[in-house]
Tab-separated table of C-alpha atoms in Angstrom:
chain	number	residue	atom	x	y	z
A	1	UNK	CA	-74.710	82.750	61.944
A	2	UNK	CA	-75.416	80.167	59.268
A	3	UNK	CA	-75.469	82.880	56.600
A	4	UNK	CA	-72.055	84.127	57.728
A	5	UNK	CA	-70.586	80.614	57.570
A	6	UNK	CA	-72.114	80.047	54.120
A	7	UNK	CA	-70.742	83.367	52.844
A	8	UNK	CA	-67.321	82.597	54.340
A	9	UNK	CA	-66.967	79.284	52.518
A	10	UNK	CA	-68.513	80.676	49.335
A	11	UNK	CA	-65.818	83.354	49.161
A	12	UNK	CA	-63.155	80.675	49.558
A	13	UNK	CA	-64.683	78.039	47.285
A	14	UNK	CA	-61.519	77.542	45.200
A	15	UNK	CA	-59.447	77.249	48.365
A	16	UNK	CA	-61.783	74.513	49.598
A	17	UNK	CA	-61.501	72.645	46.307
A	18	UNK	CA	-57.709	72.675	46.482
A	19	UNK	CA	-57.651	71.626	50.135
A	20	UNK	CA	-60.141	68.830	49.487
A	21	UNK	CA	-58.094	67.551	46.536
A	22	UNK	CA	-54.886	67.302	48.552
A	23	UNK	CA	-56.735	65.778	51.500
A	24	UNK	CA	-58.694	63.283	49.382
A	25	UNK	CA	-55.627	61.874	47.649
A	26	UNK	CA	-53.941	61.518	51.039
A	27	UNK	CA	-56.915	59.528	52.328
A	28	UNK	CA	-56.862	57.378	49.175
A	29	UNK	CA	-53.208	56.408	49.655
A	30	UNK	CA	-53.236	56.320	53.465
A	31	UNK	CA	-53.061	52.865	55.106
A	32	UNK	CA	-56.199	51.703	56.955
A	33	UNK	CA	-58.382	54.253	55.108
A	34	UNK	CA	-57.441	53.963	51.445
A	35	UNK	CA	-58.631	50.330	51.330
A	36	UNK	CA	-61.364	48.661	53.347
A	37	UNK	CA	-63.352	51.814	54.136
A	38	UNK	CA	-66.525	52.312	52.054
A	39	UNK	CA	-66.313	55.064	49.456
A	40	UNK	CA	-69.227	56.966	50.964
A	41	UNK	CA	-67.524	57.021	54.356
A	42	UNK	CA	-64.288	58.251	52.791
A	43	UNK	CA	-66.173	60.947	50.892
A	44	UNK	CA	-67.954	62.160	54.035
A	45	UNK	CA	-64.665	62.081	55.951
A	46	UNK	CA	-62.931	64.135	53.241
A	47	UNK	CA	-65.743	66.725	53.244
A	48	UNK	CA	-65.801	66.980	57.038
A	49	UNK	CA	-62.038	67.326	57.334
A	50	UNK	CA	-62.038	69.907	54.541
A	51	UNK	CA	-64.463	72.108	56.485
A	52	UNK	CA	-62.276	71.741	59.576
A	53	UNK	CA	-58.910	72.321	57.876
A	54	UNK	CA	-59.818	75.135	55.462
A	55	UNK	CA	-60.112	77.909	58.115
A	56	UNK	CA	-56.685	76.937	59.460
A	57	UNK	CA	-55.165	77.054	55.975
A	58	UNK	CA	-56.767	80.447	55.320
A	59	UNK	CA	-55.388	81.856	58.588
A	60	UNK	CA	-51.861	80.843	57.535
A	61	UNK	CA	-51.997	83.372	54.656
A	62	UNK	CA	-54.939	85.728	55.256
A	63	UNK	CA	-54.107	87.937	52.276
A	64	UNK	CA	-53.599	85.073	49.817
A	65	UNK	CA	-56.474	84.073	47.545
A	66	UNK	CA	-55.779	81.418	44.866
A	67	UNK	CA	-56.976	82.314	41.401
A	68	UNK	CA	-57.272	80.271	38.214
A	69	UNK	CA	-57.021	82.194	34.953
A	70	UNK	CA	-58.622	79.394	32.935
A	71	UNK	CA	-59.893	75.843	33.168
A	72	UNK	CA	-56.445	74.578	32.182
A	73	UNK	CA	-54.861	76.430	35.107
A	74	UNK	CA	-57.507	75.025	37.439
A	75	UNK	CA	-56.853	71.489	36.211
A	76	UNK	CA	-53.112	71.879	36.707
A	77	UNK	CA	-53.618	73.290	40.198
A	78	UNK	CA	-55.844	70.374	41.176
A	79	UNK	CA	-53.385	67.868	39.700
A	80	UNK	CA	-50.493	69.333	41.692
A	81	UNK	CA	-52.543	69.259	44.885
A	82	UNK	CA	-53.408	65.625	44.248
A	83	UNK	CA	-49.746	64.732	43.750
A	84	UNK	CA	-48.812	66.240	47.107
A	85	UNK	CA	-51.480	64.195	48.883
A	86	UNK	CA	-50.336	61.036	47.101
A	87	UNK	CA	-46.755	61.856	48.049
A	88	UNK	CA	-47.524	62.107	51.778
A	89	UNK	CA	-49.567	58.908	51.867
A	90	UNK	CA	-47.257	57.113	49.454
A	91	UNK	CA	-44.114	57.405	51.578
A	92	UNK	CA	-45.975	55.735	54.446
A	93	UNK	CA	-47.489	53.070	52.187
A	94	UNK	CA	-44.005	52.258	50.878
A	95	UNK	CA	-42.922	51.534	54.445
A	96	UNK	CA	-45.936	49.288	55.076
A	97	UNK	CA	-45.296	47.419	51.820
A	98	UNK	CA	-41.644	46.961	52.785
A	99	UNK	CA	-42.578	45.403	56.098
A	100	UNK	CA	-45.004	43.096	54.283
A	101	UNK	CA	-42.133	42.117	52.011
A	102	UNK	CA	-40.440	40.691	55.097
A	103	UNK	CA	-43.438	38.384	55.544
A	104	UNK	CA	-43.172	37.275	51.919
A	105	UNK	CA	-39.493	36.526	52.453
A	106	UNK	CA	-40.303	34.390	55.494
A	107	UNK	CA	-42.932	32.449	53.558
A	108	UNK	CA	-40.739	31.843	50.516
A	109	UNK	CA	-37.793	30.610	52.585
A	110	UNK	CA	-40.078	28.397	54.663
A	111	UNK	CA	-41.662	26.794	51.596
A	112	UNK	CA	-45.236	27.926	52.321
A	113	UNK	CA	-45.955	29.743	49.063
A	114	UNK	CA	-49.211	27.847	48.607
A	115	UNK	CA	-50.832	29.812	51.430
A	116	UNK	CA	-51.450	32.884	49.263
A	117	UNK	CA	-54.509	35.107	49.106
A	118	UNK	CA	-55.577	38.291	47.336
A	119	UNK	CA	-54.276	41.396	49.077
A	120	UNK	CA	-56.988	44.122	48.993
A	121	UNK	CA	-54.357	46.890	48.944
A	122	UNK	CA	-52.384	45.808	45.892
A	123	UNK	CA	-55.004	43.481	44.321
A	124	UNK	CA	-52.291	40.827	43.909
A	125	UNK	CA	-51.576	37.504	45.558
A	126	UNK	CA	-49.718	37.771	48.837
A	127	UNK	CA	-48.890	35.174	51.516
A	128	UNK	CA	-51.213	35.090	54.500
A	129	UNK	CA	-48.320	35.798	56.865
A	130	UNK	CA	-47.470	38.968	54.947
A	131	UNK	CA	-51.092	40.102	55.146
A	132	UNK	CA	-51.078	39.435	58.885
A	133	UNK	CA	-47.954	41.571	59.296
A	134	UNK	CA	-49.562	44.306	57.190
A	135	UNK	CA	-52.652	44.390	59.412
A	136	UNK	CA	-50.418	44.380	62.490
A	137	UNK	CA	-48.410	47.429	61.423
A	138	UNK	CA	-51.572	49.309	60.420
A	139	UNK	CA	-53.021	48.611	63.873
A	140	UNK	CA	-49.768	49.816	65.440
A	141	UNK	CA	-49.917	52.996	63.341
A	142	UNK	CA	-53.440	53.774	64.534
A	143	UNK	CA	-52.581	52.928	68.156
A	144	UNK	CA	-49.552	55.232	68.199
A	145	UNK	CA	-51.510	58.104	66.665
A	146	UNK	CA	-50.012	57.818	63.200
A	147	UNK	CA	-53.180	59.179	61.588
A	148	UNK	CA	-52.824	62.367	63.638
A	149	UNK	CA	-49.165	62.621	62.596
A	150	UNK	CA	-50.174	62.370	58.943
A	151	UNK	CA	-52.800	65.082	59.382
A	152	UNK	CA	-50.183	67.248	61.084
A	153	UNK	CA	-47.818	66.667	58.170
A	154	UNK	CA	-50.632	67.654	55.806
A	155	UNK	CA	-51.121	70.946	57.667
A	156	UNK	CA	-47.369	71.584	57.503
A	157	UNK	CA	-47.461	70.990	53.753
A	158	UNK	CA	-50.109	73.716	53.418
A	159	UNK	CA	-47.848	76.054	55.354
A	160	UNK	CA	-44.865	75.261	53.144
A	161	UNK	CA	-46.832	75.211	49.889
A	162	UNK	CA	-50.162	77.057	50.064
A	163	UNK	CA	-52.979	75.739	47.865
A	164	UNK	CA	-52.356	76.763	44.285
A	165	UNK	CA	-48.626	77.329	44.837
A	166	UNK	CA	-47.402	73.743	44.704
A	167	UNK	CA	-43.869	73.249	43.406
A	168	UNK	CA	-42.400	69.814	42.728
A	169	UNK	CA	-38.939	69.763	44.292
A	170	UNK	CA	-36.092	67.310	43.755
A	171	UNK	CA	-36.013	66.665	47.503
A	172	UNK	CA	-39.400	64.938	47.232
A	173	UNK	CA	-38.062	62.343	44.811
A	174	UNK	CA	-34.973	61.954	47.007
A	175	UNK	CA	-37.229	61.205	49.973
A	176	UNK	CA	-39.179	58.604	47.959
A	177	UNK	CA	-35.970	56.861	46.898
A	178	UNK	CA	-34.649	56.972	50.464
A	179	UNK	CA	-37.921	55.535	51.715
A	180	UNK	CA	-37.627	52.609	49.304
A	181	UNK	CA	-34.222	51.757	50.745
A	182	UNK	CA	-35.559	52.134	54.271
A	183	UNK	CA	-38.478	49.807	53.528
A	184	UNK	CA	-36.139	47.133	52.171
A	185	UNK	CA	-33.981	47.459	55.277
A	186	UNK	CA	-37.090	47.090	57.457
A	187	UNK	CA	-38.083	43.962	55.504
A	188	UNK	CA	-34.681	42.390	56.180
A	189	UNK	CA	-34.884	43.269	59.881
A	190	UNK	CA	-38.362	41.753	60.133
A	191	UNK	CA	-37.465	38.526	58.327
A	192	UNK	CA	-33.975	38.051	59.819
A	193	UNK	CA	-34.957	35.879	62.861
A	194	UNK	CA	-37.111	33.515	60.822
A	195	UNK	CA	-34.675	33.265	57.904
A	196	UNK	CA	-31.780	32.566	60.284
A	197	UNK	CA	-33.749	29.837	62.059
A	198	UNK	CA	-34.753	28.235	58.748
A	199	UNK	CA	-31.169	28.244	57.504
A	200	UNK	CA	-30.107	26.477	60.688
A	201	UNK	CA	-32.899	23.936	60.189
A	202	UNK	CA	-31.723	23.275	56.642
A	203	UNK	CA	-28.161	22.871	57.883
A	204	UNK	CA	-29.223	20.384	60.557
A	205	UNK	CA	-31.408	18.506	58.073
A	206	UNK	CA	-28.463	18.263	55.688
A	207	UNK	CA	-26.212	16.856	58.427
A	208	UNK	CA	-28.876	14.296	59.329
A	209	UNK	CA	-29.175	13.219	55.697
A	210	UNK	CA	-25.425	12.648	55.491
A	211	UNK	CA	-25.430	10.705	58.760
A	212	UNK	CA	-28.600	8.694	58.065
A	213	UNK	CA	-28.968	8.458	54.285
A	214	UNK	CA	-31.904	6.061	54.574
A	215	UNK	CA	-34.118	8.917	55.836
A	216	UNK	CA	-36.140	10.679	53.147
A	217	UNK	CA	-35.040	14.258	53.775
A	218	UNK	CA	-37.417	15.719	51.210
A	219	UNK	CA	-40.384	14.188	53.021
A	220	UNK	CA	-39.541	15.650	56.417
A	221	UNK	CA	-37.608	18.768	55.397
A	222	UNK	CA	-40.644	20.826	54.350
A	223	UNK	CA	-42.551	19.856	57.489
A	224	UNK	CA	-39.625	20.841	59.697
A	225	UNK	CA	-39.280	24.173	57.897
A	226	UNK	CA	-42.988	24.904	58.280
A	227	UNK	CA	-42.930	24.100	61.998
A	228	UNK	CA	-39.790	26.204	62.514
A	229	UNK	CA	-41.325	29.073	60.543
A	230	UNK	CA	-44.476	29.141	62.667
A	231	UNK	CA	-42.596	28.657	65.958
A	232	UNK	CA	-40.067	31.434	65.367
A	233	UNK	CA	-42.680	33.759	63.844
A	234	UNK	CA	-44.824	33.450	66.990
A	235	UNK	CA	-41.971	34.679	69.166
A	236	UNK	CA	-40.567	37.308	66.790
A	237	UNK	CA	-43.678	38.854	65.256
A	238	UNK	CA	-43.935	41.289	68.147
A	239	UNK	CA	-40.658	42.886	67.070
A	240	UNK	CA	-42.332	43.939	63.808
A	241	UNK	CA	-44.273	46.621	65.684
A	242	UNK	CA	-41.080	48.106	67.139
A	243	UNK	CA	-39.346	48.136	63.753
A	244	UNK	CA	-42.328	49.807	62.097
A	245	UNK	CA	-42.779	52.313	64.915
A	246	UNK	CA	-39.175	53.512	64.702
A	247	UNK	CA	-39.234	53.784	60.913
A	248	UNK	CA	-42.635	55.505	60.883
A	249	UNK	CA	-41.532	58.177	63.354
A	250	UNK	CA	-38.386	58.722	61.292
A	251	UNK	CA	-40.497	59.073	58.128
A	252	UNK	CA	-42.694	61.737	59.721
A	253	UNK	CA	-39.563	63.557	60.895
A	254	UNK	CA	-38.183	63.529	57.342
A	255	UNK	CA	-41.473	64.935	56.027
A	256	UNK	CA	-41.345	67.709	58.627
A	257	UNK	CA	-37.781	68.521	57.623
A	258	UNK	CA	-38.792	68.568	53.961
A	259	UNK	CA	-41.619	71.036	54.554
A	260	UNK	CA	-39.263	73.233	56.595
A	261	UNK	CA	-36.775	73.327	53.732
A	262	UNK	CA	-39.446	74.159	51.170
A	263	UNK	CA	-40.870	76.886	53.400
A	264	UNK	CA	-37.484	78.596	53.544
């Protein structure tokens, strides 16, 4: 039995390499796995999933065997596979980054820019509130089975573009550009309650300063904004999960539609 399994995977060694390349780049760019998971764990996960996915990919086209005429062809094939994996994980990461942008907008309007820390995903400074929102949406993605949806989209990509037959279509770039606009819209929806409340606080503070000019508005204005930011964020942060859930499901649906178009 073991000899048969070894012979099976030996005969499809190039297929396994191509599948592992596309899968590995997806895991690298996928939220919750690309950052924070040890490299050895990611490597073992990529190898295990490759052994599980490869038979399914082979059954999709039993008569197809990828071949590389030279090392240059092999390098190009691997590069194309890697781009497809980055594309699938990247469209989701763009959405997560857009939602985090809403947290940055809240912090900047509320005057709490000093509470910044290094974000492990982007290796840049990011407000603590934005990092909290990022962890929240990643937890929501795992809870709703988003990782299974991404794996399903990966399988669909193999059906639309078998390993070694990757073609870069204009519709992929169109989806990336559309996803950027969607992420900005999600950021505005996430930050809208807090920004509206802070604008009202500034308006009230301005009216108080005109009525009672002896009050030092600059001394109390920042404190009022910080309190309003935290108070409104406590009550509205739960809506972030609903915004992300709707946009994530729509993103997966767009990926499914893309693979269907490329398959035709």
